[in-house]
Short mmCIF file of C-alpha atoms in Angstrom, two decimals:
data_model
loop_
_atom_site.label_atom_id
_atom_site.label_comp_id
_atom_site.label_asym_id
_atom_site.label_seq_id
_atom_site.Cartn_x
_atom_site.Cartn_y
_atom_site.Cartn_z
CA MET T 271 -16.98 -11.14 16.51
CA ALA T 272 -13.91 -12.57 14.24
CA VAL T 273 -13.21 -16.17 14.90
CA GLN T 274 -9.67 -17.04 16.31
CA VAL T 275 -7.85 -19.68 14.19
CA THR T 276 -4.69 -21.57 15.46
CA ASP T 277 -1.45 -23.18 14.04
CA SER T 278 -3.56 -26.60 13.90
CA ASN T 279 -6.55 -25.22 11.75
CA PHE T 280 -4.90 -22.51 9.89
CA GLU T 281 -4.33 -24.46 6.49
CA ALA T 282 -8.34 -25.43 6.54
CA GLU T 283 -9.71 -22.03 7.74
CA VAL T 284 -7.26 -19.84 5.85
CA ILE T 285 -5.17 -21.58 3.07
CA LYS T 286 -8.09 -23.82 1.87
CA SER T 287 -11.15 -21.38 2.46
CA GLU T 288 -13.27 -20.85 -0.69
CA LEU T 289 -13.39 -17.12 0.32
CA PRO T 290 -10.73 -14.73 0.37
CA THR T 291 -9.46 -14.60 3.88
CA LEU T 292 -8.31 -11.63 6.03
CA ILE T 293 -6.26 -12.62 9.32
CA ASP T 294 -5.34 -10.24 11.80
CA PHE T 295 -1.97 -11.29 13.84
CA TRP T 296 -2.51 -9.87 17.48
CA ALA T 297 -1.31 -10.58 21.15
CA PRO T 298 -2.93 -9.42 24.39
CA TRP T 299 0.11 -7.56 25.48
CA CYS T 300 -0.02 -5.15 22.18
CA GLY T 301 -1.71 -1.94 22.72
CA PRO T 302 -2.43 -1.20 18.85
CA CYS T 303 -3.64 -4.60 18.59
CA ARG T 304 -6.28 -3.78 21.37
CA ALA T 305 -7.13 -0.70 19.38
CA MET T 306 -7.51 -2.69 16.41
CA GLY T 307 -9.57 -5.55 17.68
CA PRO T 308 -12.96 -3.96 17.51
CA VAL T 309 -12.43 -2.68 13.96
CA ILE T 310 -11.69 -6.12 12.66
CA ASP T 311 -14.92 -7.33 14.62
CA GLU T 312 -17.02 -4.81 12.79
CA LEU T 313 -15.52 -5.61 9.50
CA ALA T 314 -16.12 -9.33 10.15
CA ALA T 315 -19.79 -8.52 10.49
CA GLU T 316 -20.08 -6.13 7.47
CA PHE T 317 -18.41 -8.71 5.04
CA ALA T 318 -19.97 -11.79 6.23
CA GLY T 319 -20.41 -14.37 3.68
CA LYS T 320 -17.92 -12.50 1.19
CA VAL T 321 -14.79 -12.13 3.09
CA ASN T 322 -13.50 -14.65 5.87
CA ILE T 323 -12.16 -12.36 8.39
CA VAL T 324 -10.32 -14.01 11.29
CA LYS T 325 -7.57 -13.38 14.03
CA MET T 326 -4.65 -15.22 15.31
CA ASN T 327 -2.87 -14.92 18.93
CA VAL T 328 0.80 -14.88 17.82
CA ASP T 329 1.56 -16.01 21.57
CA GLU T 330 -0.26 -18.90 21.42
CA ASN T 331 0.53 -19.99 17.98
CA PRO T 332 4.03 -19.37 17.02
CA ALA T 333 4.29 -21.46 14.01
CA THR T 334 2.35 -19.56 11.41
CA PRO T 335 3.76 -15.95 12.29
CA SER T 336 7.12 -17.39 11.79
CA LYS T 337 6.55 -19.19 8.76
CA TYR T 338 5.15 -15.60 6.97
CA GLY T 339 8.10 -13.51 8.54
CA ILE T 340 5.82 -11.36 10.94
CA ARG T 341 8.03 -9.33 13.28
CA ALA T 342 5.46 -6.73 14.24
CA ILE T 343 1.79 -6.70 15.24
CA PRO T 344 -0.68 -6.12 14.53
CA THR T 345 -0.17 -7.26 10.78
CA LEU T 346 -3.12 -7.79 8.58
CA ILE T 347 -2.43 -10.42 5.71
CA LEU T 348 -5.02 -11.14 2.94
CA PHE T 349 -4.86 -14.50 1.48
CA LYS T 350 -6.71 -15.37 -1.88
CA GLY T 351 -6.66 -19.02 -3.16
CA GLY T 352 -4.03 -19.60 -0.62
CA GLU T 353 -1.66 -16.89 -1.46
CA VAL T 354 -0.65 -13.87 0.16
CA VAL T 355 -2.13 -10.69 -1.89
CA GLU T 356 -1.73 -7.94 0.78
CA GLN T 357 0.00 -7.06 4.06
CA ILE T 358 -0.55 -4.33 6.38
CA THR T 359 1.46 -3.66 9.42
CA GLY T 360 0.60 -1.30 12.30
CA ALA T 361 -2.71 0.07 13.42
CA VAL T 362 -4.72 1.45 10.36
CA SER T 363 -8.08 3.08 10.08
CA LYS T 364 -11.31 1.15 9.42
CA SER T 365 -11.71 3.10 5.92
CA SER T 366 -8.30 1.92 4.81
CA ILE T 367 -8.90 -1.51 5.53
CA LYS T 368 -12.08 -1.57 3.71
CA ASP T 369 -10.51 -0.02 0.62
CA MET T 370 -8.03 -2.47 0.81
CA ILE T 371 -10.58 -5.38 1.05
CA THR T 372 -12.77 -4.13 -1.73
CA GLN T 373 -9.88 -3.37 -4.16
CA LYS T 374 -7.98 -6.72 -3.48
CA ALA T 375 -10.06 -9.41 -2.30
CA LEU T 376 -13.44 -8.38 -4.21
CA GLY T 377 -12.13 -6.57 -6.96
CA MET N 244 -26.09 15.99 7.63
CA LYS N 245 -26.25 15.96 11.31
CA LEU N 246 -25.37 18.82 13.62
CA TYR N 247 -23.62 18.64 16.94
CA ASP N 248 -22.78 21.36 19.67
CA SER N 249 -19.28 20.02 19.54
CA ILE N 250 -17.21 17.32 17.55
CA VAL N 251 -14.21 15.93 19.45
CA ILE N 252 -11.69 14.47 17.23
CA GLY N 253 -9.30 12.08 18.77
CA GLY N 254 -9.79 9.36 21.52
CA GLY N 255 -6.55 9.70 23.51
CA PRO N 256 -6.66 11.23 27.31
CA ALA N 257 -7.26 14.73 25.84
CA GLY N 258 -10.02 13.76 23.69
CA MET N 259 -11.79 11.68 26.19
CA THR N 260 -11.56 14.38 28.81
CA ALA N 261 -12.96 16.78 26.60
CA ALA N 262 -15.83 14.53 25.49
CA LEU N 263 -16.79 13.81 29.26
CA TYR N 264 -16.43 17.59 30.30
CA LEU N 265 -18.76 18.36 27.39
CA LEU N 266 -21.33 16.00 27.98
CA ARG N 267 -21.68 16.89 31.93
CA SER N 268 -22.27 20.43 30.74
CA GLY N 269 -25.19 19.02 28.64
CA VAL N 270 -24.16 19.72 25.27
CA SER N 271 -24.64 17.18 21.95
CA VAL N 272 -21.41 15.60 21.11
CA ALA N 273 -19.88 13.73 18.09
CA TRP N 274 -16.58 11.64 18.83
CA CYS N 275 -14.19 10.47 16.15
CA GLU N 276 -11.86 7.90 16.69
CA LYS N 277 -10.54 5.41 13.88
CA LEU N 278 -9.48 2.98 16.52
CA SER N 279 -10.75 1.92 19.85
CA PRO N 280 -9.99 4.67 22.26
CA GLY N 281 -6.54 5.16 24.37
CA GLY N 282 -4.23 6.78 21.72
CA GLN N 283 -0.79 6.29 22.73
CA MET N 284 -1.60 5.27 26.28
CA LEU N 285 -2.14 1.86 24.70
CA MET N 286 1.54 1.73 23.38
CA THR N 287 2.74 2.41 26.90
CA GLU N 288 3.67 -0.58 29.17
CA GLU N 289 3.81 0.93 32.66
CA ILE N 290 2.15 4.62 33.51
CA GLU N 291 3.87 5.39 36.80
CA ASN N 292 3.21 9.34 36.93
CA TYR N 293 -0.63 9.79 36.89
CA PRO N 294 -1.72 10.95 40.32
CA GLY N 295 -3.92 8.97 42.14
CA PHE N 296 -2.31 5.40 41.14
CA PRO N 297 0.91 5.54 43.33
CA LYS N 298 1.60 1.99 42.39
CA GLY N 299 1.82 2.58 38.82
CA LEU N 300 -0.84 0.74 36.28
CA LYS N 301 -0.53 -0.66 32.78
CA GLY N 302 -1.50 1.70 30.03
CA TYR N 303 -4.38 -0.33 28.90
CA GLU N 304 -5.72 -0.24 32.37
CA LEU N 305 -5.77 3.41 32.47
CA VAL N 306 -7.52 3.31 29.20
CA ASP N 307 -10.32 0.98 30.40
CA LEU N 308 -10.80 3.21 33.36
CA PHE N 309 -10.95 6.43 31.22
CA ALA N 310 -13.33 4.77 28.82
CA ALA N 311 -15.49 3.45 31.85
CA HIS N 312 -15.96 7.29 32.79
CA LEU N 313 -17.82 7.77 29.68
CA ASP N 314 -20.36 4.74 30.25
CA GLY N 315 -23.68 5.63 30.06
CA TRP N 316 -23.38 8.97 28.32
CA SER N 317 -25.53 9.49 25.28
CA PHE N 318 -23.40 10.60 22.28
CA ASP N 319 -22.39 9.55 18.66
CA LYS N 320 -19.42 7.78 18.03
CA TYR N 321 -17.49 7.56 14.87
CA THR N 322 -15.06 4.77 14.08
CA ASP N 323 -13.19 6.25 11.38
CA GLU N 324 -10.37 8.77 10.37
CA VAL N 325 -11.08 12.53 9.99
CA ALA N 326 -10.12 13.22 6.49
CA GLU N 327 -11.12 16.96 6.11
CA ILE N 328 -12.29 19.99 7.90
CA ILE N 329 -14.06 22.89 6.18
CA PRO N 330 -14.33 25.77 8.84
CA GLY N 331 -17.64 27.98 8.44
CA ASN N 332 -19.13 30.91 10.14
CA GLY N 333 -20.62 29.33 13.17
CA VAL N 334 -20.69 25.86 11.74
CA HIS N 335 -17.82 23.71 10.84
CA ARG N 336 -17.92 20.63 8.47
CA VAL N 337 -16.12 17.41 9.32
CA ARG N 338 -15.77 14.45 6.93
CA VAL N 339 -15.23 11.12 9.11
CA GLY N 340 -14.19 8.49 6.42
CA ASP N 341 -17.19 8.98 3.70
CA GLU N 342 -19.63 10.63 5.97
CA TRP N 343 -19.92 14.46 6.62
CA VAL N 344 -21.01 16.02 9.99
CA GLU N 345 -21.28 19.38 11.43
CA GLY N 346 -20.19 20.94 14.55
CA LYS N 347 -20.74 24.43 16.02
CA THR N 348 -17.17 23.81 17.81
CA LEU N 349 -14.60 21.24 17.09
CA ILE N 350 -11.86 20.26 19.51
CA ILE N 351 -8.86 18.64 17.88
CA CYS N 352 -7.21 16.26 20.08
CA SER N 353 -5.49 14.07 17.08
CA GLY N 354 -2.30 13.73 19.14
CA ALA N 355 0.98 12.75 17.79
CA ARG N 356 2.80 9.67 16.56
CA TYR N 357 6.37 8.55 16.59
CA LYS N 358 8.78 10.19 13.81
CA ARG N 359 10.40 8.26 11.19
CA LEU N 360 14.00 8.23 10.47
CA GLY N 361 13.26 9.05 6.82
CA LEU N 362 15.83 6.82 5.21
CA PRO N 363 15.42 4.71 2.08
CA ASN N 364 13.90 1.35 2.68
CA GLU N 365 12.53 2.35 6.12
CA GLU N 366 8.99 1.88 5.13
CA ARG N 367 9.58 -1.22 3.15
CA LEU N 368 11.08 -2.98 6.02
CA THR N 369 8.72 -1.54 8.88
CA GLY N 370 7.08 -4.88 10.27
CA LYS N 371 10.25 -6.89 8.90
CA GLY N 372 12.83 -5.86 11.38
CA ILE N 373 12.09 -2.00 11.94
CA SER N 374 9.43 -0.97 14.73
CA TYR N 375 8.25 2.07 16.46
CA CYS N 376 6.66 0.14 19.49
CA ALA N 377 8.83 -2.02 21.93
CA LEU N 378 5.71 -3.28 23.70
CA CYS N 379 4.11 -4.60 20.71
CA ASP N 380 7.17 -6.06 18.76
CA GLY N 381 10.06 -6.42 21.23
CA ASN N 382 8.79 -10.42 21.73
CA PHE N 383 9.84 -11.18 18.14
CA PHE N 384 13.50 -10.15 19.05
CA ARG N 385 13.73 -12.51 22.13
CA GLY N 386 17.56 -13.81 22.34
CA GLN N 387 18.43 -11.46 19.30
CA GLU N 388 20.53 -8.22 18.64
CA VAL N 389 18.83 -5.06 18.04
CA GLY N 390 19.40 -1.13 17.87
CA VAL N 391 17.62 1.41 19.48
CA VAL N 392 17.82 5.08 17.84
CA GLY N 393 17.07 8.16 20.18
CA GLY N 394 18.24 9.73 23.26
CA GLY N 395 15.04 11.08 25.12
CA ASN N 396 12.76 9.66 27.58
CA SER N 397 11.07 7.06 25.23
CA ALA N 398 14.23 5.74 23.78
CA LEU N 399 15.65 5.04 27.27
CA GLU N 400 12.53 3.64 28.74
CA GLU N 401 12.02 1.46 25.74
CA SER N 402 15.69 0.09 25.86
CA LEU N 403 15.35 -0.85 29.33
CA TYR N 404 12.13 -2.60 28.29
CA LEU N 405 13.93 -4.32 25.32
CA SER N 406 17.15 -5.44 27.37
CA LYS N 407 14.93 -7.76 29.25
CA LEU N 408 14.08 -9.78 26.10
CA VAL N 409 17.10 -9.46 23.63
CA LYS N 410 20.67 -10.71 23.70
CA LYS N 411 22.07 -7.61 23.00
CA LEU N 412 21.10 -4.00 22.54
CA HIS N 413 23.10 -0.84 20.82
CA LEU N 414 21.67 2.51 21.94
CA ILE N 415 22.55 4.87 19.05
CA HIS N 416 22.32 8.47 20.05
CA ARG N 417 23.39 11.38 17.67
CA ARG N 418 24.56 13.41 20.60
CA ASP N 419 27.03 12.97 23.60
CA ASP N 420 24.64 13.57 26.15
CA PHE N 421 21.05 12.26 26.56
CA ARG N 422 17.91 14.46 26.88
CA ALA N 423 16.22 11.73 29.06
CA MET N 424 15.80 12.14 32.79
CA LYS N 425 18.53 11.20 34.88
CA CYS N 426 16.52 8.01 36.59
CA TYR N 427 16.59 6.51 33.11
CA GLN N 428 20.15 7.26 32.32
CA ASP N 429 21.48 5.80 35.56
CA LYS N 430 19.66 2.73 34.66
CA VAL N 431 20.84 2.24 31.27
CA CYS N 432 24.40 2.90 32.02
CA ILE N 433 24.50 -0.11 34.45
CA LYS N 434 23.13 -2.57 32.11
CA PRO N 435 25.91 -4.91 30.63
CA ASP N 436 23.59 -6.08 27.91
CA ILE N 437 23.19 -2.31 26.51
CA GLU N 438 26.12 -0.77 24.54
CA VAL N 439 25.70 3.11 24.17
CA VAL N 440 26.85 4.49 20.99
CA ARG N 441 27.08 8.22 21.11
CA SER N 442 27.38 10.95 18.67
CA THR N 443 26.29 8.46 15.91
CA VAL N 444 23.69 8.64 13.33
CA VAL N 445 22.18 5.50 11.09
CA THR N 446 22.97 6.63 7.47
CA GLU N 447 21.50 3.62 5.74
CA ILE N 448 19.22 0.71 6.46
CA HIS N 449 20.03 -2.54 4.52
CA GLY N 450 17.73 -5.57 3.77
CA GLU N 451 15.88 -7.27 1.17
CA ASN N 452 12.92 -8.84 2.91
CA ALA N 453 13.96 -8.65 6.56
CA LEU N 454 16.44 -6.01 7.99
CA GLU N 455 19.96 -7.43 7.84
CA GLY N 456 21.68 -4.29 9.41
CA VAL N 457 22.38 -0.51 9.32
CA THR N 458 25.38 1.64 8.30
CA LEU N 459 26.43 3.95 11.27
CA ARG N 460 28.24 7.37 10.93
CA ASN N 461 30.27 8.62 13.80
CA LEU N 462 29.69 12.30 13.82
CA LYS N 463 33.02 13.60 15.32
CA THR N 464 35.41 11.26 13.10
CA GLY N 465 33.13 10.78 9.76
CA GLU N 466 34.00 7.22 10.07
CA GLU N 467 31.43 4.67 8.93
CA HIS N 468 30.69 1.10 9.69
CA PHE N 469 28.10 -1.78 9.13
CA LEU N 470 26.25 -3.03 12.07
CA LYS N 471 24.39 -6.45 11.86
CA LEU N 472 21.10 -6.29 13.49
CA ASP N 473 18.13 -8.51 13.77
CA GLY N 474 15.79 -5.41 14.82
CA LEU N 475 15.84 -1.57 14.86
CA PHE N 476 13.68 0.38 17.10
CA VAL N 477 13.23 4.29 16.29
CA PHE N 478 12.32 6.41 19.20
CA ILE N 479 13.37 9.90 17.96
CA GLY N 480 10.42 12.10 18.86
CA PHE N 481 6.90 12.95 17.80
CA GLU N 482 5.24 14.54 14.91
CA PRO N 483 1.54 15.65 15.18
CA VAL N 484 -1.22 14.04 13.43
CA THR N 485 -2.04 16.70 10.90
CA GLY N 486 -3.47 15.30 7.66
CA PHE N 487 -6.68 16.83 7.80
CA PHE N 488 -6.04 20.23 9.08
CA PRO N 489 -7.55 23.30 7.36
CA ASP N 490 -5.19 25.75 5.76
CA GLN N 491 -6.13 28.73 7.78
CA LEU N 492 -5.43 26.83 11.13
CA GLY N 493 -2.17 28.48 12.89
CA VAL N 494 0.66 25.69 13.52
CA ASP N 495 4.10 26.11 14.75
CA ALA N 496 7.65 25.23 12.62
CA GLN N 497 6.95 21.45 13.51
CA GLY N 498 3.28 21.69 12.58
CA PHE N 499 1.74 21.69 16.13
CA ILE N 500 -1.46 23.79 16.52
CA ILE N 501 -0.85 27.07 18.32
CA THR N 502 -3.58 27.96 20.99
CA ASP N 503 -4.15 30.36 23.81
CA VAL N 504 -4.03 29.38 27.53
CA GLU N 505 -7.80 28.46 27.00
CA MET N 506 -7.05 26.04 23.99
CA ALA N 507 -8.63 28.14 21.46
CA THR N 508 -7.12 28.50 17.91
CA ASN N 509 -6.79 31.32 15.56
CA VAL N 510 -10.24 29.98 13.85
CA PRO N 511 -13.33 30.73 16.13
CA GLY N 512 -15.08 27.76 17.48
CA ILE N 513 -12.08 25.51 16.92
CA PHE N 514 -9.90 24.31 19.76
CA ALA N 515 -7.14 21.88 20.35
CA ALA N 516 -5.87 19.75 23.41
CA GLY N 517 -3.26 17.25 24.11
CA ASP N 518 -0.08 16.34 22.25
CA VAL N 519 -1.32 17.85 18.99
CA ARG N 520 -0.73 21.29 20.65
CA SER N 521 2.19 23.25 20.68
CA LYS N 522 3.72 23.13 23.91
CA LEU N 523 6.76 21.74 25.77
CA CYS N 524 5.10 18.89 28.17
CA ARG N 525 3.52 15.98 26.66
CA GLN N 526 1.95 13.68 29.39
CA VAL N 527 -1.28 12.01 30.15
CA THR N 528 -1.88 14.54 32.84
CA THR N 529 -1.15 17.47 30.56
CA ALA N 530 -3.33 16.13 27.99
CA VAL N 531 -6.38 15.63 30.52
CA GLY N 532 -5.89 19.40 31.76
CA ASP N 533 -6.05 20.69 28.03
CA GLY N 534 -9.06 18.51 27.40
CA ALA N 535 -10.94 20.00 30.48
CA THR N 536 -9.96 23.39 29.30
CA ALA N 537 -10.79 23.08 25.86
CA ALA N 538 -14.33 21.77 26.54
CA ASN N 539 -14.94 24.44 28.99
CA SER N 540 -13.75 26.96 26.32
CA ALA N 541 -15.98 25.39 23.76
CA PHE N 542 -18.96 25.68 26.11
CA LEU N 543 -18.20 29.15 26.82
CA TYR N 544 -18.19 29.92 23.10
CA LEU N 545 -21.15 27.89 22.35
CA GLU N 546 -23.08 30.16 25.00
CA GLN N 547 -21.99 33.34 23.40
CA LEU N 548 -23.17 31.86 19.88
CA ASP N 549 -26.57 31.30 21.06
CA ALA N 550 -27.06 34.29 22.84
#
C-alpha cells in the first residue's frame, strides 16, 4: 500500500526524500481516482526501495495541491531532488506509469 | 503462452457481465482491465435508471455490487492495457502490457471515452483548467466561473452538478435546440447561475500555465468574442476506445464495432459488447444485456469449435 502524506509532512516525505518520489493526488469522491488506487498500490510494492510512491488526499490537504496548480485529479507528479520532473493528469495504465518511472525516475 | 476459452477485454458493466456469464457456464476466462473495474460508472455521480434500485445509487456503489458478484470465481485478471490483437484460425493472440495470452474467443468491451474538442492548447491545459469529469474536478472550481461545452444528456447533467459549486456557468452549445432529455432541459433553464449560450462554438483556447479563457463564435452572426473562464468542461459525445483493434475488424464511420444481434463481429470468435459497439442507446442497462448476449454467443461458438 502506498503511504498517505499530508500538507504537514509533504516537505519531509517528498521534497527532502532521498529517493525519487511519485505522488498521487486523489479524493474519495473521484471515480477515476478510485480506479487508479489499486494500480498505485501495486506500483508502490513493485518499486519499493527504488522509488518512493505515496498518495495525498486533496480534500484533507488543500495547501500542497494549490501550490502545484492542480485543478484536476487524479494527477501524478514525480519529484526528484525536490523538483518536479513529470506530471500526468487523468487515469492512465499501469504500463505507462511504469515506463515513466523507468525513464524519468530511474533513468 | 497461456490459452483461455475466452478473453474479456474491459472492466465496465459489459465486461463484468460477460465474465460472470462465461464463468457460470464453466469456461476458462482471462479478464483484462488496465484500471480497477467500473469503467464510466465510476465517472457518474448518481445512477438513477438501473432497475432494481428505485432510489438511485452512487456510480461507485453499483460498481462495488457488480464486482462483488465476481467474488469467489476463479479466473485470471490482467491489470494492464490491451495493446494488440492478432486474430487467428480458432485461436486469437492478445498482448496485454508486455505479456501475450491466447483465447479461443474474445469479447471486446473496451467502451468509449469523452471526445476532445480537437483545438490547439487543449491537451496542454487539460488538468490546468480543462476537464472532462465534473465529478472529479468540480471541487477545484468552487466559487469560480466555468464553461460547459455540449448539448446532450451528459452536458446538461454535469452542468446541473457543477452549478451547485461554481459562481457562474456558461453552457455553450453549437445548436439552438438541445438533444438532452426534457427533464434536464427544464432544470437547466430555471437555474439563475447557468447562462445558456446557443448557436455558439469554442474556436480558441487561451492560457499559458492555466486556462485563462476561450474565444467563442456565434454561428448565426459570425461574431467572435473572448470569454474569461477559470474552467472549461467538455461533454461533446463519446468516441470508442479502439487503439488495439485488428485491421480486419468491421467498424462504422465513427469507429464503433459492428456486430449482429448476437454480438458477433465479422471475425469468427471475436464478439463485442457495450459502448464500444455500433448502436444508439449507451446505458449501463444496455451494456449488461450486451455482455450477457456476447458471453452466450461465445459459449455456443466454443461448443461448435470443440465438437
